[in-house]
Amino acid sequence: MLKELFKKKDIAAMIRETESTNGGLRRSLTATNLVALGIGAIVGTGIFVLTGQAASQYAGPALTISFVISALGCIFAGFCYAEFAAMIPVSGSVYSYSYATMGEFLAWFIGWDLILEYLFAGSAVAVGWSGYMQNLLAGWGINLPHHLAQSTLEQVNGEWVWTGSIINFPAVCIVAVITVLLLGGIRQSAWVNNVIVAIKVLVILLFIGFGLSYIDIGNWTPYIPENTGTFGQYGLSGILRGAAVVFCAYLGFDALSTAAQETRHPQKDMPKGILISLIICTLLYVAVTAVLTGIVNYRILNVDAPIAVAIDTAGEGLAWMSPFIKLGAIAGLSSVILVVMMGQSRIYYAISRDGLLPRLFSKINARRGTPKNATIFSGIATGITAGLLPLSVLSELLSIGTLMAFTIVCISILILRRTHAHIHRPFKVPLVWVIPPLGAFFCILQMVSLPGSTWMRLIIWTLIGFAIYFSYGRRHSHLN
């Protein structure tokens, strides 16, 4: 039994399989598409949603330091992702990499973790999208009824309570629209994403450029608010917890690696797409956070649409930007949902192709070249989660899933350098015995700063995954 649990897939066989049939997926993406997809997924949640909540609850103006800490972990992990994506250009991201380096059981564990990561990523962004859309509609005198305007549940002092709402209707609607778009094919989805990315980057640059004049230095004082006596509420521990919460904002290049099997020249273009998009987005995150906390006192930023609040606070001088910022945020968050849901469906597809999930998830639409059933299921699951759960719970669960995935990637690179030392690597991590360990260290450091309730939910999710594996996956595994 142990031999079956830790049996590994042959890397050469994985590559040959994609080169011969590609599983029915179409290679349509260029390096430019990959950078745009990366920016499309990375720039969204962190800037338009989580900056306000993380600054208000955890780090204050020092959230800029939190983003730098997160970026360090991401850059180190990004090098590891780049090596893997160039060496094993298949769908499945960390799941596929783990199958080749650690065996089936651990691959299932990380694949199940990725499902959590992508499911809650799409849901969290959809909730943020709903906040901006309602803010925009309110400016036009349109207000949704309470029972359709927010999540059904929220957590108060550790207890789940009903908000009085039936469902977050706008969040469910955007998920449905994105699902239909993804069913149209990867080329169409990439073209729409390119347009959206251009719009939102322009809007962000406008906010940074014009917002500089409205910064009140007093809002940055104290730059690191004094800790309240509770771990994670301001002070140094607050910076660490802020870094852990906003870490999920860097999910984009993880989602990018799921598209390796649909890239024209993955060995050359995947490293470019991952590293370039990561550097650009880190600079944007730090700049926006500095301007945002300079315009508005961090204590009043605990909202779903913080940049919209900053624009309104600035008054007449930036009033003309309000509709552009809100439309840009809506468009930008839409592209994040698009890329993350694309990644989620490719994870279902990859796991199903190995027999660990039902075969219906790996069926490809012959005309569109997309995993139709996996896409529809990801849309249903994301829509339900976004409609029921609040942003705070979604973001914490998302962060711990993302951090665990990045840690596994960093460790897997070290294992592969020992077990497959002579395999062809189009891209190599420099200083391999320094960068991956540092990446794993920064990720683990942020994981331990998350609340105990988040760890408990992760444990429950993991136990459910183990039950599915031993009742279904192990008995249907193609490898065994």
PDB file of N, CA and C in Angstrom, residues 174-226:
ATOM      1  N   ILE A 174     -21.547  37.730 -11.487  1.00  0.00           N
ATOM      2  CA  ILE A 174     -20.273  37.867 -12.209  1.00  0.00           C
ATOM      3  C   ILE A 174     -19.624  36.503 -12.412  1.00  0.00           C
ATOM      4  N   VAL A 175     -19.770  35.604 -11.455  1.00  0.00           N
ATOM      5  CA  VAL A 175     -19.230  34.246 -11.619  1.00  0.00           C
ATOM      6  C   VAL A 175     -19.908  33.551 -12.789  1.00  0.00           C
ATOM      7  N   ALA A 176     -21.220  33.717 -12.919  1.00  0.00           N
ATOM      8  CA  ALA A 176     -21.955  33.096 -14.028  1.00  0.00           C
ATOM      9  C   ALA A 176     -21.487  33.641 -15.377  1.00  0.00           C
ATOM     10  N   VAL A 177     -21.285  34.963 -15.456  1.00  0.00           N
ATOM     11  CA  VAL A 177     -20.831  35.586 -16.713  1.00  0.00           C
ATOM     12  C   VAL A 177     -19.440  35.077 -17.094  1.00  0.00           C
ATOM     13  N   ILE A 178     -18.521  35.008 -16.126  1.00  0.00           N
ATOM     14  CA  ILE A 178     -17.162  34.537 -16.389  1.00  0.00           C
ATOM     15  C   ILE A 178     -17.163  33.074 -16.819  1.00  0.00           C
ATOM     16  N   THR A 179     -18.028  32.271 -16.226  1.00  0.00           N
ATOM     17  CA  THR A 179     -18.124  30.857 -16.614  1.00  0.00           C
ATOM     18  C   THR A 179     -18.498  30.720 -18.084  1.00  0.00           C
ATOM     19  N   VAL A 180     -19.472  31.478 -18.520  1.00  0.00           N
ATOM     20  CA  VAL A 180     -19.883  31.448 -19.932  1.00  0.00           C
ATOM     21  C   VAL A 180     -18.738  31.876 -20.839  1.00  0.00           C
ATOM     22  N   LEU A 181     -17.998  32.915 -20.434  1.00  0.00           N
ATOM     23  CA  LEU A 181     -16.869  33.400 -21.222  1.00  0.00           C
ATOM     24  C   LEU A 181     -15.790  32.326 -21.349  1.00  0.00           C
ATOM     25  N   LEU A 182     -15.485  31.631 -20.249  1.00  0.00           N
ATOM     26  CA  LEU A 182     -14.458  30.591 -20.270  1.00  0.00           C
ATOM     27  C   LEU A 182     -14.851  29.415 -21.151  1.00  0.00           C
ATOM     28  N   LEU A 183     -16.134  29.146 -21.229  1.00  0.00           N
ATOM     29  CA  LEU A 183     -16.601  28.052 -22.083  1.00  0.00           C
ATOM     30  C   LEU A 183     -16.377  28.364 -23.559  1.00  0.00           C
ATOM     31  N   GLY A 184     -16.152  29.649 -23.874  1.00  0.00           N
ATOM     32  CA  GLY A 184     -15.924  30.050 -25.262  1.00  0.00           C
ATOM     33  C   GLY A 184     -14.541  29.704 -25.790  1.00  0.00           C
ATOM     34  N   GLY A 185     -13.592  29.329 -24.927  1.00  0.00           N
ATOM     35  CA  GLY A 185     -12.252  28.930 -25.382  1.00  0.00           C
ATOM     36  C   GLY A 185     -11.160  29.813 -24.832  1.00  0.00           C
ATOM     37  N   ILE A 186      -9.925  29.278 -24.767  1.00  0.00           N
ATOM     38  CA  ILE A 186      -8.797  29.978 -24.163  1.00  0.00           C
ATOM     39  C   ILE A 186      -8.381  31.202 -24.957  1.00  0.00           C
ATOM     40  N   ARG A 187      -8.463  31.147 -26.296  1.00  0.00           N
ATOM     41  CA  ARG A 187      -8.042  32.291 -27.106  1.00  0.00           C
ATOM     42  C   ARG A 187      -8.957  33.487 -26.881  1.00  0.00           C
ATOM     43  N   GLN A 188     -10.263  33.238 -26.879  1.00  0.00           N
ATOM     44  CA  GLN A 188     -11.226  34.315 -26.632  1.00  0.00           C
ATOM     45  C   GLN A 188     -11.043  34.875 -25.228  1.00  0.00           C
ATOM     46  N   SER A 189     -10.852  33.998 -24.241  1.00  0.00           N
ATOM     47  CA  SER A 189     -10.669  34.438 -22.858  1.00  0.00           C
ATOM     48  C   SER A 189      -9.423  35.297 -22.714  1.00  0.00           C
ATOM     49  N   ALA A 190      -8.318  34.889 -23.392  1.00  0.00           N
ATOM     50  CA  ALA A 190      -7.062  35.640 -23.313  1.00  0.00           C
ATOM     51  C   ALA A 190      -7.212  37.027 -23.943  1.00  0.00           C
ATOM     52  N   TRP A 191      -7.947  37.125 -25.046  1.00  0.00           N
ATOM     53  CA  TRP A 191      -8.137  38.419 -25.716  1.00  0.00           C
ATOM     54  C   TRP A 191      -8.924  39.375 -24.809  1.00  0.00           C
ATOM     55  N   VAL A 192      -9.993  38.868 -24.208  1.00  0.00           N
ATOM     56  CA  VAL A 192     -10.781  39.698 -23.289  1.00  0.00           C
ATOM     57  C   VAL A 192      -9.920  40.141 -22.114  1.00  0.00           C
ATOM     58  N   ASN A 193      -9.109  39.231 -21.594  1.00  0.00           N
ATOM     59  CA  ASN A 193      -8.239  39.554 -20.462  1.00  0.00           C
ATOM     60  C   ASN A 193      -7.239  40.646 -20.820  1.00  0.00           C
ATOM     61  N   ASN A 194      -6.649  40.582 -22.025  1.00  0.00           N
ATOM     62  CA  ASN A 194      -5.686  41.607 -22.445  1.00  0.00           C
ATOM     63  C   ASN A 194      -6.307  43.000 -22.410  1.00  0.00           C
ATOM     64  N   VAL A 195      -7.536  43.123 -22.896  1.00  0.00           N
ATOM     65  CA  VAL A 195      -8.221  44.418 -22.924  1.00  0.00           C
ATOM     66  C   VAL A 195      -8.472  44.914 -21.498  1.00  0.00           C
ATOM     67  N   ILE A 196      -8.949  44.017 -20.641  1.00  0.00           N
ATOM     68  CA  ILE A 196      -9.256  44.391 -19.258  1.00  0.00           C
ATOM     69  C   ILE A 196      -8.002  44.819 -18.509  1.00  0.00           C
ATOM     70  N   VAL A 197      -6.892  44.093 -18.732  1.00  0.00           N
ATOM     71  CA  VAL A 197      -5.639  44.421 -18.047  1.00  0.00           C
ATOM     72  C   VAL A 197      -5.163  45.819 -18.427  1.00  0.00           C
ATOM     73  N   ALA A 198      -5.252  46.168 -19.700  1.00  0.00           N
ATOM     74  CA  ALA A 198      -4.844  47.496 -20.147  1.00  0.00           C
ATOM     75  C   ALA A 198      -5.664  48.578 -19.438  1.00  0.00           C
ATOM     76  N   ILE A 199      -6.960  48.331 -19.290  1.00  0.00           N
ATOM     77  CA  ILE A 199      -7.839  49.309 -18.637  1.00  0.00           C
ATOM     78  C   ILE A 199      -7.472  49.474 -17.164  1.00  0.00           C
ATOM     79  N   LYS A 200      -7.305  48.351 -16.454  1.00  0.00           N
ATOM     80  CA  LYS A 200      -7.101  48.478 -15.016  1.00  0.00           C
ATOM     81  C   LYS A 200      -5.721  49.003 -14.657  1.00  0.00           C
ATOM     82  N   VAL A 201      -4.697  48.687 -15.447  1.00  0.00           N
ATOM     83  CA  VAL A 201      -3.369  49.247 -15.171  1.00  0.00           C
ATOM     84  C   VAL A 201      -3.388  50.761 -15.385  1.00  0.00           C
ATOM     85  N   LEU A 202      -4.086  51.218 -16.416  1.00  0.00           N
ATOM     86  CA  LEU A 202      -4.219  52.658 -16.660  1.00  0.00           C
ATOM     87  C   LEU A 202      -4.925  53.336 -15.486  1.00  0.00           C
ATOM     88  N   VAL A 203      -5.987  52.733 -14.997  1.00  0.00           N
ATOM     89  CA  VAL A 203      -6.737  53.296 -13.871  1.00  0.00           C
ATOM     90  C   VAL A 203      -5.868  53.365 -12.612  1.00  0.00           C
ATOM     91  N   ILE A 204      -5.100  52.310 -12.349  1.00  0.00           N
ATOM     92  CA  ILE A 204      -4.226  52.283 -11.168  1.00  0.00           C
ATOM     93  C   ILE A 204      -3.164  53.376 -11.251  1.00  0.00           C
ATOM     94  N   LEU A 205      -2.571  53.545 -12.428  1.00  0.00           N
ATOM     95  CA  LEU A 205      -1.558  54.590 -12.610  1.00  0.00           C
ATOM     96  C   LEU A 205      -2.165  55.973 -12.424  1.00  0.00           C
ATOM     97  N   LEU A 206      -3.406  56.165 -12.866  1.00  0.00           N
ATOM     98  CA  LEU A 206      -4.091  57.439 -12.655  1.00  0.00           C
ATOM     99  C   LEU A 206      -4.289  57.694 -11.156  1.00  0.00           C
ATOM    100  N   PHE A 207      -4.703  56.665 -10.427  1.00  0.00           N
ATOM    101  CA  PHE A 207      -4.913  56.814  -8.980  1.00  0.00           C
ATOM    102  C   PHE A 207      -3.607  57.175  -8.277  1.00  0.00           C
ATOM    103  N   ILE A 208      -2.525  56.502  -8.633  1.00  0.00           N
ATOM    104  CA  ILE A 208      -1.226  56.787  -8.004  1.00  0.00           C
ATOM    105  C   ILE A 208      -0.772  58.209  -8.342  1.00  0.00           C
ATOM    106  N   GLY A 209      -0.837  58.552  -9.635  1.00  0.00           N
ATOM    107  CA  GLY A 209      -0.335  59.850 -10.088  1.00  0.00           C
ATOM    108  C   GLY A 209      -1.092  61.023  -9.504  1.00  0.00           C
ATOM    109  N   PHE A 210      -2.431  60.990  -9.568  1.00  0.00           N
ATOM    110  CA  PHE A 210      -3.233  62.114  -9.068  1.00  0.00           C
ATOM    111  C   PHE A 210      -3.413  62.043  -7.552  1.00  0.00           C
ATOM    112  N   GLY A 211      -3.370  60.830  -6.976  1.00  0.00           N
ATOM    113  CA  GLY A 211      -3.561  60.689  -5.538  1.00  0.00           C
ATOM    114  C   GLY A 211      -2.405  61.223  -4.718  1.00  0.00           C
ATOM    115  N   LEU A 212      -1.211  61.293  -5.301  1.00  0.00           N
ATOM    116  CA  LEU A 212      -0.042  61.793  -4.573  1.00  0.00           C
ATOM    117  C   LEU A 212      -0.273  63.187  -3.993  1.00  0.00           C
ATOM    118  N   SER A 213      -1.011  64.001  -4.715  1.00  0.00           N
ATOM    119  CA  SER A 213      -1.245  65.386  -4.268  1.00  0.00           C
ATOM    120  C   SER A 213      -2.188  65.473  -3.077  1.00  0.00           C
ATOM    121  N   TYR A 214      -2.894  64.395  -2.769  1.00  0.00           N
ATOM    122  CA  TYR A 214      -3.898  64.428  -1.695  1.00  0.00           C
ATOM    123  C   TYR A 214      -3.460  63.629  -0.469  1.00  0.00           C
ATOM    124  N   ILE A 215      -2.191  63.249  -0.434  1.00  0.00           N
ATOM    125  CA  ILE A 215      -1.680  62.505   0.715  1.00  0.00           C
ATOM    126  C   ILE A 215      -1.534  63.431   1.918  1.00  0.00           C
ATOM    127  N   ASP A 216      -2.060  62.992   3.053  1.00  0.00           N
ATOM    128  CA  ASP A 216      -1.890  63.687   4.333  1.00  0.00           C
ATOM    129  C   ASP A 216      -0.873  62.878   5.137  1.00  0.00           C
ATOM    130  N   ILE A 217       0.318  63.446   5.343  1.00  0.00           N
ATOM    131  CA  ILE A 217       1.389  62.729   6.039  1.00  0.00           C
ATOM    132  C   ILE A 217       0.945  62.264   7.425  1.00  0.00           C
ATOM    133  N   GLY A 218       0.003  62.986   8.009  1.00  0.00           N
ATOM    134  CA  GLY A 218      -0.496  62.616   9.334  1.00  0.00           C
ATOM    135  C   GLY A 218      -1.145  61.235   9.363  1.00  0.00           C
ATOM    136  N   ASN A 219      -1.678  60.808   8.210  1.00  0.00           N
ATOM    137  CA  ASN A 219      -2.289  59.479   8.147  1.00  0.00           C
ATOM    138  C   ASN A 219      -1.254  58.363   8.224  1.00  0.00           C
ATOM    139  N   TRP A 220       0.014  58.693   7.989  1.00  0.00           N
ATOM    140  CA  TRP A 220       1.089  57.688   8.089  1.00  0.00           C
ATOM    141  C   TRP A 220       1.708  57.663   9.496  1.00  0.00           C
ATOM    142  N   THR A 221       1.130  58.430  10.419  1.00  0.00           N
ATOM    143  CA  THR A 221       1.689  58.507  11.769  1.00  0.00           C
ATOM    144  C   THR A 221       0.691  57.940  12.785  1.00  0.00           C
ATOM    145  N   PRO A 222       1.051  56.914  13.572  1.00  0.00           N
ATOM    146  CA  PRO A 222       2.330  56.212  13.495  1.00  0.00           C
ATOM    147  C   PRO A 222       2.361  55.268  12.285  1.00  0.00           C
ATOM    148  N   TYR A 223       3.538  55.136  11.701  1.00  0.00           N
ATOM    149  CA  TYR A 223       3.661  54.281  10.520  1.00  0.00           C
ATOM    150  C   TYR A 223       3.413  52.817  10.893  1.00  0.00           C
ATOM    151  N   ILE A 224       3.939  52.395  12.042  1.00  0.00           N
ATOM    152  CA  ILE A 224       3.652  51.052  12.578  1.00  0.00           C
ATOM    153  C   ILE A 224       2.855  51.240  13.859  1.00  0.00           C
ATOM    154  N   PRO A 225       1.515  51.107  13.801  1.00  0.00           N
ATOM    155  CA  PRO A 225       0.706  51.314  15.009  1.00  0.00           C
ATOM    156  C   PRO A 225       1.102  50.350  16.128  1.00  0.00           C
ATOM    157  N   GLU A 226       0.950  50.811  17.371  1.00  0.00           N
ATOM    158  CA  GLU A 226       1.327  49.989  18.515  1.00  0.00           C
ATOM    159  C   GLU A 226       0.419  48.766  18.627  1.00  0.00           C
TER     160      GLU A 226
END
